[in-house]
Short mmCIF file of C-alpha atoms in Angstrom, two decimals:
data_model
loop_
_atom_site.label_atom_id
_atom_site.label_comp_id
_atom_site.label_asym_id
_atom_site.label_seq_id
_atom_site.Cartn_x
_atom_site.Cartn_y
_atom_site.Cartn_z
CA UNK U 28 88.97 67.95 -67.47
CA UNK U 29 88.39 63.88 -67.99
CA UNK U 30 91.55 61.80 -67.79
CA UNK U 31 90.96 58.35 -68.62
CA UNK U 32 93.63 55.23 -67.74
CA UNK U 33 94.59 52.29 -68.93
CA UNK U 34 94.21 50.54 -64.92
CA UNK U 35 95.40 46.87 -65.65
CA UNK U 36 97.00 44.97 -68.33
CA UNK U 37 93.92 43.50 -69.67
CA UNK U 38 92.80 43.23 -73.14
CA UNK U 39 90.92 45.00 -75.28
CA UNK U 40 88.45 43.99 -77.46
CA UNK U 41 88.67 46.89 -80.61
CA UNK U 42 87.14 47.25 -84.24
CA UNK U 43 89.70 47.01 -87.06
CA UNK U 44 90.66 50.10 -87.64
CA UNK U 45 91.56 49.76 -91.45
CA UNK U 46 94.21 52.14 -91.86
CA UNK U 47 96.52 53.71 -89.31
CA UNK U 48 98.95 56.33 -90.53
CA UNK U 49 101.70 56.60 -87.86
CA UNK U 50 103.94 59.55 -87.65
CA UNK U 51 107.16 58.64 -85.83
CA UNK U 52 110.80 57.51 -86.48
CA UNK U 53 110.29 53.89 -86.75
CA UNK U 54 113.14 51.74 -88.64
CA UNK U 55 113.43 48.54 -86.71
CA UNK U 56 116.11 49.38 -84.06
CA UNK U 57 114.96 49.77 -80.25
CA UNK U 58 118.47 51.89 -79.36
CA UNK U 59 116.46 55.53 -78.22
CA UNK U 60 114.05 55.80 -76.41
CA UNK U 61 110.70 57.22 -78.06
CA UNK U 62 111.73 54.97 -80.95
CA UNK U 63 111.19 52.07 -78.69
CA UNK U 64 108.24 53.14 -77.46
CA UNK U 65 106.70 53.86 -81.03
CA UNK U 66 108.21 50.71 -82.57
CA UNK U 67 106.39 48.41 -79.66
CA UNK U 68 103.03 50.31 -79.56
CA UNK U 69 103.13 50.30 -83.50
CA UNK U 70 103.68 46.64 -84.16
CA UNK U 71 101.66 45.82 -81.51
CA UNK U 72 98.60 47.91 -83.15
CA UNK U 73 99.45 45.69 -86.50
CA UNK U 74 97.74 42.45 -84.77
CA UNK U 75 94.19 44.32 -85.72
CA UNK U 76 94.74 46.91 -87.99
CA UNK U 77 96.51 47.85 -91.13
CA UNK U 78 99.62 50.31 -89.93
CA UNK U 79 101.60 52.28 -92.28
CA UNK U 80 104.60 54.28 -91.08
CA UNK U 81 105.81 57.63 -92.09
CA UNK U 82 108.78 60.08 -90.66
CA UNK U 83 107.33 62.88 -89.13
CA UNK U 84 109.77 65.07 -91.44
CA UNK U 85 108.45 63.14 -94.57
CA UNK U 86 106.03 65.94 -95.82
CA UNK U 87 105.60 64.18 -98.89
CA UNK U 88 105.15 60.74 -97.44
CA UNK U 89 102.46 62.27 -95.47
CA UNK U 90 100.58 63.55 -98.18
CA UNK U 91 101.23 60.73 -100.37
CA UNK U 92 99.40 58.65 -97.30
CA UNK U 93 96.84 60.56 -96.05
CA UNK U 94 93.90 59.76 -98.31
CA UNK U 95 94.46 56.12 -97.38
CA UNK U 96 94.43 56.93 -93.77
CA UNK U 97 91.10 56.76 -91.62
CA UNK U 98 92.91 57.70 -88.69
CA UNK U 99 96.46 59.32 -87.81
CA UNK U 100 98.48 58.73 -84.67
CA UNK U 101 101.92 60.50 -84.11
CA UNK U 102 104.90 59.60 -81.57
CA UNK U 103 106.92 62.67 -81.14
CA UNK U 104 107.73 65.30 -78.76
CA UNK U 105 105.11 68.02 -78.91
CA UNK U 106 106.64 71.49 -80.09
CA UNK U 107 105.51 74.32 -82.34
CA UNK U 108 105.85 72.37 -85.71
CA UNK U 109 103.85 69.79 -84.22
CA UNK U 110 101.04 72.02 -83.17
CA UNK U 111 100.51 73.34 -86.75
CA UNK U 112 100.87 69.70 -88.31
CA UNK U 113 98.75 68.29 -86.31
CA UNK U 114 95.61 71.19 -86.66
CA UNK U 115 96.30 70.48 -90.63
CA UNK U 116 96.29 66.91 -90.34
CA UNK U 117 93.06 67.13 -88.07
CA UNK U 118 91.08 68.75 -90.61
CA UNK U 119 91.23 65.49 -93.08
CA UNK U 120 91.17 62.92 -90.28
CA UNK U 121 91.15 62.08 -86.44
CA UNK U 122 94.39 62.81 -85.28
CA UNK U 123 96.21 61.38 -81.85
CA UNK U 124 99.14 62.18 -80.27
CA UNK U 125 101.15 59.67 -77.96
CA UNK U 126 103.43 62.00 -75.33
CA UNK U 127 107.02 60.32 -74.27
CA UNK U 128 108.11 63.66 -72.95
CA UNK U 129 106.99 67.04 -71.87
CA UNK U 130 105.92 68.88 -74.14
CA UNK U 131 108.01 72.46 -75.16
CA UNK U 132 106.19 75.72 -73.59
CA UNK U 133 105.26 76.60 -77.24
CA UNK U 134 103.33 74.10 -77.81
CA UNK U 135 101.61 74.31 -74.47
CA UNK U 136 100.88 77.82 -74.95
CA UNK U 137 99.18 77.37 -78.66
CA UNK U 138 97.13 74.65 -77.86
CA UNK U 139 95.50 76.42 -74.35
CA UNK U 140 94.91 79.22 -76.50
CA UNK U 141 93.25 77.45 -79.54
CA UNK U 142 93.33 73.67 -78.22
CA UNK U 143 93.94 71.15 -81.01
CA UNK U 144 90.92 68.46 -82.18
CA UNK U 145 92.92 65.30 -81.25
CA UNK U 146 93.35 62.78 -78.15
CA UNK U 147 96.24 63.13 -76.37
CA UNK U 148 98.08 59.71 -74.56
CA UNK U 149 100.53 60.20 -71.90
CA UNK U 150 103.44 58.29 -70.36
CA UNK U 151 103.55 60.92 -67.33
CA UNK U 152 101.03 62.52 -65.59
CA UNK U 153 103.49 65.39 -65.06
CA UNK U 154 103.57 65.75 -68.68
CA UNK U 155 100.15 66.70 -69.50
CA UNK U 156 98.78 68.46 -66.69
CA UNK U 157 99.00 71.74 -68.11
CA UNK U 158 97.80 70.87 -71.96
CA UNK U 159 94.40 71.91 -72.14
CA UNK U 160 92.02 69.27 -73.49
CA UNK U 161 89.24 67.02 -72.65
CA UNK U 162 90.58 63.94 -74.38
CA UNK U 163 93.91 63.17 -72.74
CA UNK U 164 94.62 59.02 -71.45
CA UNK U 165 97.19 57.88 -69.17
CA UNK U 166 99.18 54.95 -70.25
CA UNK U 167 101.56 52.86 -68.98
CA UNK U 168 105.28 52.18 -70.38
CA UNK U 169 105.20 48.19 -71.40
CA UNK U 170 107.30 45.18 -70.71
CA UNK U 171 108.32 42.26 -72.98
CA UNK U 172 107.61 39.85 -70.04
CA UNK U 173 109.25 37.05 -72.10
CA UNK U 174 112.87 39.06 -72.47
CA UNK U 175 112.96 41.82 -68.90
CA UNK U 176 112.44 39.26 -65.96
CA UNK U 177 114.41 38.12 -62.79
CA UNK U 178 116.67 35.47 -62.68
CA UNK U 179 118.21 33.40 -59.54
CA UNK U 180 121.29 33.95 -57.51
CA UNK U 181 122.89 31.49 -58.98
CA UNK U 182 122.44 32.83 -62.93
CA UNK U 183 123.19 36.53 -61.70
CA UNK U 184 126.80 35.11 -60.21
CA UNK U 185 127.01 32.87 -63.65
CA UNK U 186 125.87 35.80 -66.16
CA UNK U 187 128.59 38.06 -64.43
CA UNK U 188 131.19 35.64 -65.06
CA UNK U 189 129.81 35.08 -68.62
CA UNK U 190 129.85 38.53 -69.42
CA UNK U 191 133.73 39.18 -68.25
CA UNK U 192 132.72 40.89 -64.79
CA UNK U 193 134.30 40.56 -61.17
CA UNK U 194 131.82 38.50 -59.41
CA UNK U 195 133.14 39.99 -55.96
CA UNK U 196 132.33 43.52 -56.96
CA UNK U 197 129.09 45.46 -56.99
CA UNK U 198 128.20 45.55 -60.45
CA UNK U 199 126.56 49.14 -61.44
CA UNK U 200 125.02 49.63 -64.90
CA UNK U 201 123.79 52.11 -66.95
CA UNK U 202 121.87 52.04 -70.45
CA UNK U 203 121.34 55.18 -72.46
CA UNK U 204 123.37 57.62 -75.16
CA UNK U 205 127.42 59.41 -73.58
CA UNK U 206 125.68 62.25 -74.50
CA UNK U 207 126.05 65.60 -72.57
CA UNK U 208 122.97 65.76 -70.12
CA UNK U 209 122.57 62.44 -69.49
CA UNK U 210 125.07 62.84 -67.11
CA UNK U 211 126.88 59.04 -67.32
CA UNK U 212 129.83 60.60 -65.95
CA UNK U 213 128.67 60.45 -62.80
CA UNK U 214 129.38 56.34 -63.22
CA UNK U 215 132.83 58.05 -62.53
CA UNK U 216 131.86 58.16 -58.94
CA UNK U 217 131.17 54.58 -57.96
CA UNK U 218 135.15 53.95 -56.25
CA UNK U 219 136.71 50.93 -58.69
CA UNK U 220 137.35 48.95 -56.02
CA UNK U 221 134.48 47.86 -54.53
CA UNK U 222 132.07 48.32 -57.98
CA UNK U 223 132.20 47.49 -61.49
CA UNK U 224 130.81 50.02 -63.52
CA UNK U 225 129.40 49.69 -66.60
CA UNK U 226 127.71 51.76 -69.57
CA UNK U 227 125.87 50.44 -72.79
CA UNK U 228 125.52 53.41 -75.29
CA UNK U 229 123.72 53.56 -77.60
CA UNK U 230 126.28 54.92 -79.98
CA UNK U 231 124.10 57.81 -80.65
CA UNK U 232 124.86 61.66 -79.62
CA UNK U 233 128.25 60.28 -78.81
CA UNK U 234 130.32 63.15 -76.56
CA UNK U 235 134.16 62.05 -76.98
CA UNK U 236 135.03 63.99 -73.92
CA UNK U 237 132.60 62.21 -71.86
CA UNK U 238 133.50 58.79 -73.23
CA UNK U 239 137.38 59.54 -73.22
CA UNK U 240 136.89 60.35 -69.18
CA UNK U 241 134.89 57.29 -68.64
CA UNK U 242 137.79 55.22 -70.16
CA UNK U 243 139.71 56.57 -68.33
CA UNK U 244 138.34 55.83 -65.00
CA UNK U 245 137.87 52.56 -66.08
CA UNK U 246 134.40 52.45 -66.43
CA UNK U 247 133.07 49.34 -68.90
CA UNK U 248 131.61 50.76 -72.40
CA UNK U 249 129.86 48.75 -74.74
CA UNK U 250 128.43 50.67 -77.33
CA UNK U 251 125.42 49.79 -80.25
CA UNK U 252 122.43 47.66 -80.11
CA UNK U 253 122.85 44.58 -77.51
CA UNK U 254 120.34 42.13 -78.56
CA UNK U 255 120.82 40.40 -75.24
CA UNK U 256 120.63 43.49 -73.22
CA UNK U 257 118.35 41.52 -70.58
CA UNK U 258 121.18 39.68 -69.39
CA UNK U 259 123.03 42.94 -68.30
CA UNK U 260 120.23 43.92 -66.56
CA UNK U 261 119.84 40.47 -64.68
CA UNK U 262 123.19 40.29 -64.18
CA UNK U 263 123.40 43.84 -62.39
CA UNK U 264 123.30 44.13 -58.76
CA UNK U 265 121.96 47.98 -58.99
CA UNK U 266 120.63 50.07 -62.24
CA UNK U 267 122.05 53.45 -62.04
CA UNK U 268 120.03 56.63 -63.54
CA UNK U 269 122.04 59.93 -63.37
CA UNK U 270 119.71 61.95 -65.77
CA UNK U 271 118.22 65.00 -63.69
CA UNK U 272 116.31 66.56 -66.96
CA UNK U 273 113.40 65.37 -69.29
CA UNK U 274 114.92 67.54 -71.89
CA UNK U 275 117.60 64.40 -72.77
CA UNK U 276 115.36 61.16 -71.65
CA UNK U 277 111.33 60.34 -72.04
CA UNK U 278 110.05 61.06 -69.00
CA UNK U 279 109.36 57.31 -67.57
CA UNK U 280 112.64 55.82 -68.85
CA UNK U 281 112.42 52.23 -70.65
CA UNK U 282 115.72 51.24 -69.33
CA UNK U 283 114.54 51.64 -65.37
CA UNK U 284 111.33 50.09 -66.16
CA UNK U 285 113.17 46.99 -67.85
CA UNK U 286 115.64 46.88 -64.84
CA UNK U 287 113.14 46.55 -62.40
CA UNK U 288 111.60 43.95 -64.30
CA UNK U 289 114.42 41.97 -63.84
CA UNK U 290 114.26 42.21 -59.81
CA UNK U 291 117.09 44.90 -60.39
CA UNK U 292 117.22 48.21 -57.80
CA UNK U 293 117.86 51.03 -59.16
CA UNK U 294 119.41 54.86 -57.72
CA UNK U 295 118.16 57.82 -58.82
CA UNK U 296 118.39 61.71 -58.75
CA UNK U 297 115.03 63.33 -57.17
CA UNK U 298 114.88 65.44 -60.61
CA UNK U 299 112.70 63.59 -62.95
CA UNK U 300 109.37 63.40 -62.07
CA UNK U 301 108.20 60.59 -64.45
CA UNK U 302 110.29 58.33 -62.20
CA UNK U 303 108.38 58.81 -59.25
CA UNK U 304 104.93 57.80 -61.23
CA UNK U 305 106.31 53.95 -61.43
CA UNK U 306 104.81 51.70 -59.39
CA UNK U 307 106.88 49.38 -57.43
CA UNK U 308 106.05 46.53 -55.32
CA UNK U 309 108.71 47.79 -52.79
CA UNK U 310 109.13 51.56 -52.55
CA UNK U 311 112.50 50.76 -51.12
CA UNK U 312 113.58 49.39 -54.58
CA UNK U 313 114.04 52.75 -56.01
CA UNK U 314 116.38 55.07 -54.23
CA UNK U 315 115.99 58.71 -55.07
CA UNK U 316 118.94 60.74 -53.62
CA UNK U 317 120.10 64.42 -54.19
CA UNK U 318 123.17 65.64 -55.70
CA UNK U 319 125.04 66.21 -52.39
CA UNK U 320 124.53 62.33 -51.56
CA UNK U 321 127.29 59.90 -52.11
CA UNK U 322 126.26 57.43 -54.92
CA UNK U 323 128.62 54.87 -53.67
CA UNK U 324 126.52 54.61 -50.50
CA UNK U 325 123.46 54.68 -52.20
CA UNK U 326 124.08 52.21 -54.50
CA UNK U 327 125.64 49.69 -51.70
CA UNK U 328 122.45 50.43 -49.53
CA UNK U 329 119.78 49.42 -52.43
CA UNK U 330 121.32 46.37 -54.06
CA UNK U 331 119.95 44.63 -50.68
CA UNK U 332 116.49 44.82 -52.61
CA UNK U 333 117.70 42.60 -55.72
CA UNK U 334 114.91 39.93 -56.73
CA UNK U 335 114.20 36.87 -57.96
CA UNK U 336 110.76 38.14 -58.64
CA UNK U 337 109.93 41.65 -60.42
CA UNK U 338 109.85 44.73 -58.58
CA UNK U 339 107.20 46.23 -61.07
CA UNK U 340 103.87 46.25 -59.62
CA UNK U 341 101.22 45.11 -62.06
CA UNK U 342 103.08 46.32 -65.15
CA UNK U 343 101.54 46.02 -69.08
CA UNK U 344 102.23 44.32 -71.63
CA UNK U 345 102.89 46.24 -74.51
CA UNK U 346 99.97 44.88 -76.61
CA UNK U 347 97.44 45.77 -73.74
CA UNK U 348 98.47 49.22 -74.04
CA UNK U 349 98.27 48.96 -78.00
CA UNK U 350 94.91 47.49 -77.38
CA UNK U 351 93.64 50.50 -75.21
CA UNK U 352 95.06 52.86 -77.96
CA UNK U 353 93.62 51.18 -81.02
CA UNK U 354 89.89 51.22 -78.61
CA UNK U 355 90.61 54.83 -78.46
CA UNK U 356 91.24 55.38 -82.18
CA UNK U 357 88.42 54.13 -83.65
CA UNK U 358 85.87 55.85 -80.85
CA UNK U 359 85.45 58.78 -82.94
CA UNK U 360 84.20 61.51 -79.99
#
């Protein structure tokens, strides 16, 4: 097996690949997850190339596209449908496939069986370890440098009070869907008195059972698209990540790699293994814990490790990842 890496943030230097046709759900918003990652890889690939987006359900769309294409590239989670698209689509041109999560069993199990003709690039190790093929990459999740980065003492105590929040209180946030399985209930746990708790939802896979509990326990919800979300993270004093399964996040999360950008600890369950693949500049900046562990303590332990510096050790830009994918594209082995 050959795994290649993108090692460093550098740049690139690629053909113009004429015509990308990329398969994902890409409509301007950054409020999920492999969305975000699509929508920053994909505009970042329009600097030297012509990219044309279709939805991966868009049948006719693709078709309609194709002939135009010299190369197709899809961001989606890899399941059975997928497999068969993306052998069809790989007999007309060379196909790619950029991993956010792990892929279902079903797809794992056609492909080591009759292995697809495409490249495979991977957020996680974890993810593609058992996906039998000899052209798989490992790349990094990127950062928007100028947005996700630290701030002083002095702005974190002055964005708290901007933003309505008791400046004597440990302030706890979380970014991601009230869905069930992401577990945000947990933010339930954090005692009100010494923490302010807060959750920005996406508004999407709402649960009303979850959100009516959170309410109720006075937990902070701000739901839809925050253009200034990088002030919540600068103004937190620890990111909180309750999600145990990859089956309801991609498996290295955007919102704890833009926390830590910020010089913002974050708490964690042991569960997810993409989590453990970041890099960190202080390995006590990330506190994985178990669910018989009090969060509360946890939390209060870790927010010692707030920066004025990033706690992301040598992270990418998003265009030096876009640059190692469009290299990749148009190197036709």
């Amino acid at each position: 097996m050959r795994l290649n890496y993108l090692e460093s943030p550098e740049f690139y230097e690629v053909s113009i690949l004429v015509n990308i046709l990329f398969l994902s759900t890409v409509n301007g918003k950054l409020d999920e997850g492999m969305r975000n990652v699509a929508t920053h890889i994909g505009k970042s690939l329009q600097r030297e190339n012509h990219v044309f987006y279709v939805q991966l359900k868009d049948l006719t769309g693709i078709l309609k596209n194709l002939p135009r294409a010299n190369s197709i590239l899809i961001c989606a989670r890899a399941d059975k449908k997928l497999y068969y698209l993306v052998r069809l689509l790989s007999l007309f041109q060379p196909t790619s496939i950029i991993l956010v999560q792990k892929p279902f069993q079903s797809f794992i199990d056609l492909n080591n069986k009759h292995p697809l003709n495409c490249k495979f690039f991977t957020i996680s190790l974890d993810d593609i370890q058992a996906i039998k093929s000899e052209k798989k990459f490992k790349i990094d999740v990127g950062i928007d440098f100028q947005r996700f980065k630290p701030c002083t003492d002095i702005t974190n105590f002055e964005l708290k009070r901007k933003l309505g929040f008791d400046t004597n209180k440990c302030l706890v946030l979380h970014v991601g869907h009230c869905s069930t399985g992401r577990r945000v209930e947990m933010l339930c746990e954090f005692p009100s008195s010494k923490f302010e708790r807060v959750l920005i939802s996406s508004g999407m896979f709402e649960d009303s059972a979850i959100h009516k509990a959170l309410e109720e326990a006075g937990v902070h919800i701000i739901s839809g698209y925050i253009p200034n979300i990088e002030e919540y993270y600068q103004a937190a004093d620890v990111y909180f990540f309750p999600t145990c399964s990859g089956d309801y996040v991609i498996s290295v999360p955007l919102s704890v790699m833009e926390a830590l950008a910020c010089g913002t600890p974050v708490v964690a369950y042991d569960k997810l293994n993409g989590l453990k693949e970041i890099h960190v500049r202080k390995p006590q900046s990330v506190r994985f814990i178990r669910d018989n562990e009090s969060v509360s303590d946890a939390a209060l332990n870790v927010m010692r490790y707030k920066s004025e510096e990033t706690l992301l050790d040598n992270p990418a830009s998003w265009d030096s990842i876009a640059d190692f994918v469009g290299k990749e594209l148009n190197n036709r082995w």
